[in-house]
Backbone as numpy.savetxt, mean C-alpha at the origin, in Angstrom:
# Nx Ny Nz CAx CAy CAz Cx Cy Cz
45.68 -6.86 -49.44 45.29 -7.49 -48.21 45.59 -6.56 -47.03
46.70 -5.84 -47.10 47.05 -4.93 -46.02 46.07 -3.78 -45.93
45.49 -3.37 -47.08 44.51 -2.29 -47.04 43.32 -2.71 -46.20
42.87 -3.94 -46.33 41.71 -4.43 -45.59 42.02 -4.50 -44.10
43.22 -4.95 -43.75 43.62 -5.05 -42.35 43.69 -3.66 -41.74
44.24 -2.70 -42.47 44.33 -1.33 -41.98 42.94 -0.75 -41.77
42.00 -1.04 -42.66 40.64 -0.55 -42.52 40.00 -1.12 -41.27
40.20 -2.39 -41.02 39.60 -3.02 -39.84 40.13 -2.41 -38.55
41.38 -2.03 -38.52 41.97 -1.44 -37.32 41.43 -0.05 -37.04
41.11 0.69 -38.07 40.71 2.07 -37.88 39.19 2.26 -37.83
38.43 1.23 -38.02 36.97 1.37 -37.96 36.52 1.41 -36.50
35.45 2.12 -36.30 34.84 2.14 -34.97 34.04 0.87 -34.80
33.67 0.54 -33.59 32.89 -0.68 -33.38 31.59 -0.69 -34.17
31.06 0.47 -34.48 29.82 0.51 -35.26 30.08 0.30 -36.74
31.33 0.30 -37.14 31.68 0.07 -38.53 31.47 1.28 -39.41
31.54 2.49 -38.84 31.26 3.69 -39.64 32.45 4.11 -40.49
33.61 3.55 -40.23 34.77 3.89 -41.05 35.56 5.04 -40.49
35.05 5.70 -39.43 35.79 6.80 -38.84 36.92 6.24 -37.98
38.06 6.89 -38.03 39.21 6.42 -37.26 38.99 6.75 -35.79
39.44 5.88 -34.94 39.35 6.14 -33.50 40.72 6.56 -33.00
40.72 7.35 -31.93 41.97 7.79 -31.34 42.62 6.61 -30.64
43.93 6.56 -30.67 44.61 5.53 -29.88 44.25 5.73 -28.40
44.32 4.69 -27.59 43.92 4.80 -26.19 44.63 5.89 -25.42
45.84 6.22 -25.76 46.58 7.23 -25.01 46.09 8.63 -25.31
45.38 8.86 -26.43 44.95 10.20 -26.80 43.49 10.46 -26.45
42.75 9.48 -25.92 41.34 9.68 -25.59 41.21 10.58 -24.37
40.17 11.41 -24.39 39.89 12.26 -23.25 39.16 11.43 -22.20
39.47 11.66 -20.96 38.82 10.92 -19.87 37.38 11.40 -19.74
36.46 10.44 -19.78 35.05 10.76 -19.59 34.76 10.77 -18.09
33.92 11.71 -17.65 33.59 11.72 -16.22 32.84 10.42 -15.86
33.20 9.85 -14.73 32.57 8.61 -14.30 31.16 8.92 -13.83
30.22 8.20 -14.39 28.82 8.41 -14.05 28.34 7.19 -13.29
27.91 7.38 -12.10 27.46 6.26 -11.28 25.96 6.08 -11.48
25.55 4.81 -11.56 24.12 4.54 -11.75 23.68 4.97 -13.12
22.43 5.00 -13.31 21.92 5.45 -14.59 20.50 5.95 -14.44
20.24 7.07 -15.01 18.88 7.60 -14.99 18.50 8.24 -13.67
17.22 8.46 -13.53 16.64 9.09 -12.37 16.78 8.19 -11.14
17.25 8.73 -10.02 17.41 7.89 -8.82 16.11 7.21 -8.38
14.98 7.81 -8.66 13.70 7.23 -8.25 13.39 5.93 -9.00
14.05 5.70 -10.12 13.78 4.49 -10.91 14.76 3.36 -10.61
15.67 3.57 -9.70 16.67 2.55 -9.37 16.14 1.68 -8.24
15.70 0.50 -8.55 15.21 -0.41 -7.53 13.70 -0.55 -7.58
13.20 -1.37 -6.67 11.77 -1.69 -6.65 11.26 -1.56 -5.22
10.06 -1.07 -5.07 9.42 -0.95 -3.77 8.25 -1.90 -3.72
8.19 -2.71 -2.68 7.05 -3.59 -2.49 6.37 -3.21 -1.18
5.05 -3.29 -1.18 4.26 -2.94 -0.02 3.47 -4.17 0.41
3.62 -4.57 1.65 2.96 -5.76 2.18 1.46 -5.52 2.34
0.70 -6.60 2.25 -0.75 -6.52 2.44 -1.08 -5.88 3.79
-0.35 -6.25 4.83 -0.61 -5.74 6.16 -0.47 -4.23 6.28
0.43 -3.66 5.51 0.62 -2.20 5.53 -0.62 -1.52 4.98
-1.11 -2.01 3.85 -2.31 -1.42 3.25 -3.52 -1.65 4.16
-3.59 -2.81 4.81 -4.69 -3.11 5.73 -4.70 -2.14 6.91
-3.54 -1.81 7.44 -3.46 -0.85 8.55 -3.91 0.53 8.11
-3.43 0.96 6.96 -3.81 2.28 6.45 -5.32 2.35 6.26
-5.89 1.32 5.64 -7.33 1.29 5.37 -8.13 1.21 6.67
-7.66 0.40 7.63 -8.37 0.27 8.90 -8.43 1.57 9.66
-7.31 2.28 9.72 -7.30 3.57 10.41 -8.17 4.59 9.69
-8.11 4.59 8.37 -8.92 5.55 7.59 -10.41 5.27 7.75
-10.80 4.00 7.80 -12.21 3.65 7.96 -12.72 4.04 9.34
-11.90 3.85 10.36 -12.32 4.17 11.73 -12.49 5.68 11.92
-11.87 6.49 11.09 -11.99 7.95 11.19 -13.34 8.47 10.72
-14.11 7.64 10.05 -15.39 8.10 9.48 -16.46 8.09 10.56
-17.20 9.20 10.64 -18.31 9.31 11.59 -19.39 8.32 11.19
-19.86 7.55 12.17 -20.89 6.55 11.92 -20.35 5.13 11.91
-19.03 4.99 11.82 -18.41 3.66 11.90 -18.15 3.39 13.38
-18.83 2.37 13.90 -18.64 2.02 15.31 -17.41 1.15 15.50
-17.25 0.16 14.62 -16.13 -0.77 14.72 -15.92 -1.46 13.39
-14.82 -2.19 13.28 -14.55 -3.01 12.10 -14.49 -4.46 12.52
-14.95 -5.35 11.65 -14.93 -6.78 11.92 -16.31 -7.29 12.28
-16.46 -8.61 12.20 -17.73 -9.23 12.57 -17.82 -9.32 14.09
-18.97 -9.68 14.58 -19.15 -9.81 16.02 -18.19 -10.79 16.64
-17.96 -11.92 15.98 -17.06 -12.95 16.51 -15.61 -12.46 16.55
-15.16 -11.83 15.47 -13.78 -11.35 15.45 -13.58 -10.22 16.45
-14.61 -9.40 16.66 -14.51 -8.33 17.66 -14.46 -8.90 19.07
-15.21 -9.97 19.32 -15.19 -10.61 20.63 -13.82 -11.19 20.93
-13.27 -11.95 19.97 -11.93 -12.49 20.16 -10.90 -11.38 20.28
-11.08 -10.33 19.52 -10.16 -9.19 19.58 -10.21 -8.49 20.92
-11.41 -8.38 21.50 -11.55 -7.74 22.81 -10.84 -8.55 23.88
-10.94 -9.87 23.79 -10.24 -10.74 24.75 -8.73 -10.59 24.55
-8.29 -10.61 23.29 -6.86 -10.50 22.98 -6.31 -9.14 23.44
-7.13 -8.09 23.34 -6.68 -6.75 23.73 -6.47 -6.64 25.24
-7.18 -7.46 26.01 -7.07 -7.40 27.47 -5.84 -8.14 28.01
-5.22 -8.93 27.16 -4.02 -9.66 27.58 -2.89 -8.65 27.73
-2.17 -8.72 28.86 -1.05 -7.77 29.04 -0.05 -7.86 27.89
0.32 -6.72 27.39 1.26 -6.66 26.28 0.58 -6.73 24.92
-0.70 -7.02 24.92 -1.44 -7.09 23.65 -1.78 -5.69 23.17
-1.99 -5.58 21.89 -2.36 -4.27 21.35 -3.59 -4.42 20.47
-4.30 -3.33 20.29 -5.49 -3.34 19.48 -5.13 -3.59 18.02
-5.87 -4.48 17.39 -5.58 -4.80 16.00 -6.29 -3.82 15.08
-5.52 -3.00 14.39 -6.12 -2.03 13.48 -6.52 -2.68 12.16
-6.07 -3.92 11.95 -6.39 -4.59 10.68 -7.63 -5.48 10.80
-8.23 -5.57 12.00 -9.42 -6.39 12.18 -10.53 -5.88 11.24
-11.11 -6.79 10.47 -12.18 -6.42 9.56 -11.72 -5.89 8.22
-10.42 -5.94 7.96 -9.87 -5.42 6.70 -9.05 -6.52 6.02
-9.29 -6.70 4.74 -8.52 -7.65 3.93 -8.07 -6.92 2.67
-6.79 -6.98 2.37 -6.24 -6.32 1.19 -5.55 -7.33 0.29
-5.70 -7.13 -1.00 -4.92 -7.85 -2.01 -4.09 -6.81 -2.73
-2.78 -6.91 -2.58 -1.89 -5.89 -3.10 -1.08 -6.45 -4.26
-1.13 -5.74 -5.39 -0.30 -6.06 -6.54 0.86 -5.08 -6.63
1.47 -5.00 -7.80 2.61 -4.09 -7.97 2.18 -2.64 -8.00
1.03 -2.35 -8.63 0.59 -0.96 -8.75 -0.86 -0.75 -8.32
-1.57 -1.84 -8.02 -2.99 -1.73 -7.66 -3.27 -2.54 -6.40
-4.39 -2.19 -5.77 -4.86 -2.93 -4.61 -6.37 -2.97 -4.59
-6.91 -4.02 -3.99 -8.35 -4.16 -3.78 -8.56 -4.45 -2.30
-9.62 -3.88 -1.73 -9.86 -3.98 -0.30 -11.26 -4.48 0.00
-11.37 -5.30 1.05 -12.65 -5.75 1.59 -12.69 -5.31 3.04
-13.76 -4.60 3.42 -13.92 -4.13 4.79 -15.23 -4.64 5.35
-15.21 -5.04 6.61 -16.42 -5.44 7.32 -16.59 -4.45 8.46
-17.72 -3.72 8.45 -17.90 -2.65 9.43 -19.17 -2.84 10.23
-19.20 -2.19 11.39 -20.39 -2.07 12.23 -20.69 -0.58 12.28
-21.94 -0.22 11.96 -22.32 1.19 11.94 -23.15 1.52 13.18
-23.13 2.78 13.55 -23.95 3.26 14.65 -25.40 3.34 14.20
-26.32 3.05 15.11 -27.74 3.14 14.81 -28.11 4.59 14.50
-28.93 4.77 13.47 -29.43 6.10 13.13 -28.70 6.77 11.99
-27.57 6.26 11.59 -26.84 6.87 10.48 -27.28 6.24 9.16
-27.09 6.96 8.08 -27.38 6.42 6.75 -26.25 5.48 6.35
-26.58 4.22 6.19 -25.54 3.23 5.86 -24.91 3.55 4.51
-25.70 3.98 3.54 -25.12 4.29 2.23 -24.17 5.49 2.31
-24.51 6.48 3.14 -23.62 7.63 3.30 -22.32 7.24 4.01
-22.46 6.40 5.04 -21.26 5.94 5.77 -20.37 5.13 4.83
-20.97 4.23 4.04 -20.20 3.40 3.11 -19.47 4.27 2.08
-20.16 5.29 1.57 -19.53 6.20 0.61 -18.37 6.94 1.25
-18.58 7.45 2.47 -17.52 8.19 3.17 -16.33 7.28 3.49
-16.60 6.03 3.87 -15.52 5.08 4.15 -14.72 4.84 2.88
-15.41 4.60 1.75 -14.70 4.39 0.48 -13.81 5.57 0.14
-14.37 6.77 0.22 -13.60 7.98 -0.13 -12.38 8.14 0.77
-12.57 7.94 2.07 -11.47 8.13 3.02 -10.39 7.06 2.84
-10.81 5.82 2.65 -9.86 4.72 2.49 -9.07 4.89 1.19
-9.77 5.19 0.10 -9.09 5.37 -1.19 -8.08 6.51 -1.11
-8.49 7.63 -0.53 -7.58 8.78 -0.43 -6.35 8.44 0.40
-6.55 7.77 1.53 -5.42 7.45 2.41 -4.46 6.45 1.76
-5.00 5.38 1.17 -4.13 4.36 0.57 -3.39 4.91 -0.64
-4.08 5.66 -1.50 -3.41 6.20 -2.68 -2.36 7.23 -2.30
-2.62 8.03 -1.27 -1.66 9.05 -0.85 -0.45 8.42 -0.16
-0.68 7.48 0.73 0.42 6.93 1.52 1.18 5.82 0.80
0.46 4.93 0.11 1.12 3.78 -0.52 1.41 4.01 -1.99
0.75 4.98 -2.61 0.98 5.23 -4.02 0.39 4.16 -4.92
-0.54 3.37 -4.38 -1.18 2.32 -5.16 -2.54 2.79 -5.66
-2.93 2.33 -6.83 -4.26 2.62 -7.34 -5.24 1.66 -6.66
-6.26 2.21 -6.03 -7.28 1.39 -5.38 -8.35 1.10 -6.42
-8.47 -0.16 -6.82 -9.42 -0.53 -7.87 -10.82 -0.78 -7.33
-10.91 -1.24 -6.06 -12.23 -1.42 -5.46 -12.12 -1.48 -3.95
-13.18 -1.01 -3.30 -13.33 -1.12 -1.85 -14.71 -1.70 -1.62
-14.74 -2.99 -1.25 -16.01 -3.67 -0.96 -16.29 -3.56 0.53
-17.51 -3.14 0.85 -17.88 -2.92 2.24 -19.05 -3.83 2.60
-18.87 -4.59 3.67 -19.94 -5.43 4.19 -20.32 -4.87 5.56
-21.57 -4.50 5.73 -22.05 -4.01 7.02 -22.57 -5.24 7.76
-21.86 -5.62 8.82 -22.20 -6.87 9.52 -23.09 -6.65 10.73
-23.22 -5.40 11.21 -24.03 -5.16 12.40 -24.33 -3.68 12.52
-25.33 -3.40 13.37 -25.67 -2.02 13.73 -25.56 -1.93 15.24
-24.82 -0.96 15.72 -24.65 -0.75 17.16 -25.82 0.06 17.67
-26.66 -0.59 18.49 -27.81 0.08 19.09 -27.36 0.86 20.31
-28.03 1.97 20.61 -27.59 2.81 21.75 -27.62 2.07 23.08
-28.58 1.17 23.28 -28.68 0.50 24.58 -27.80 -0.75 24.68
-27.15 -1.15 23.57 -26.27 -2.31 23.60 -24.99 -1.97 24.33
-24.54 -2.93 25.14 -23.26 -2.75 25.82 -22.16 -3.03 24.82
-21.13 -2.22 24.85 -20.01 -2.39 23.92 -19.12 -3.50 24.43
-18.95 -4.59 23.64 -18.14 -5.72 24.10 -16.66 -5.39 24.18
-16.24 -4.26 23.62 -14.84 -3.89 23.70 -14.57 -2.92 24.86
-15.62 -2.57 25.63 -15.40 -1.63 26.72 -14.74 -2.35 27.89
-14.18 -1.59 28.79 -13.50 -2.13 29.95 -14.52 -2.81 30.85
-14.16 -3.92 31.47 -15.07 -4.57 32.41 -15.26 -3.70 33.65
-16.47 -3.81 34.28 -16.75 -2.98 35.45 -15.97 -3.46 36.67
-15.73 -4.77 36.74 -15.01 -5.32 37.88 -13.63 -5.76 37.39
-12.62 -5.36 38.13 -11.26 -5.74 37.75 -10.60 -6.56 38.82
């Protein structure tokens, strides 16, 4: 019976039968804080509004895009922009659905008269995808573009400053 008890005392936790050193004879292991690559410690979440801002700015950079948003939202936005302390909404006309690693975007744009709408839409997609993937690190699965209006040269811009102040 004592042989069995002696065996149990000298076995390692894995049960390999190898004797372990008494606690006083063990070498001190260096203390390791955390575990693994620092980039894998924790989680990063990106709000829909962040992706919407990135996409809105990237879309406005494309030649041929006059504005983002429908006529009604641009009108309300122009009024809101004139209020002291108000700021221009870069997310107007942009809707994002953001997951953990992917995002999908819907954009509503107004194009300048005379430009190729298909070329502008392609350029907007390319610019938006590049900006969102570079800045947010999310895979852009789709960018849906709705052209809601064409800005004619003789049309007055509803977002321009009023002539009388």
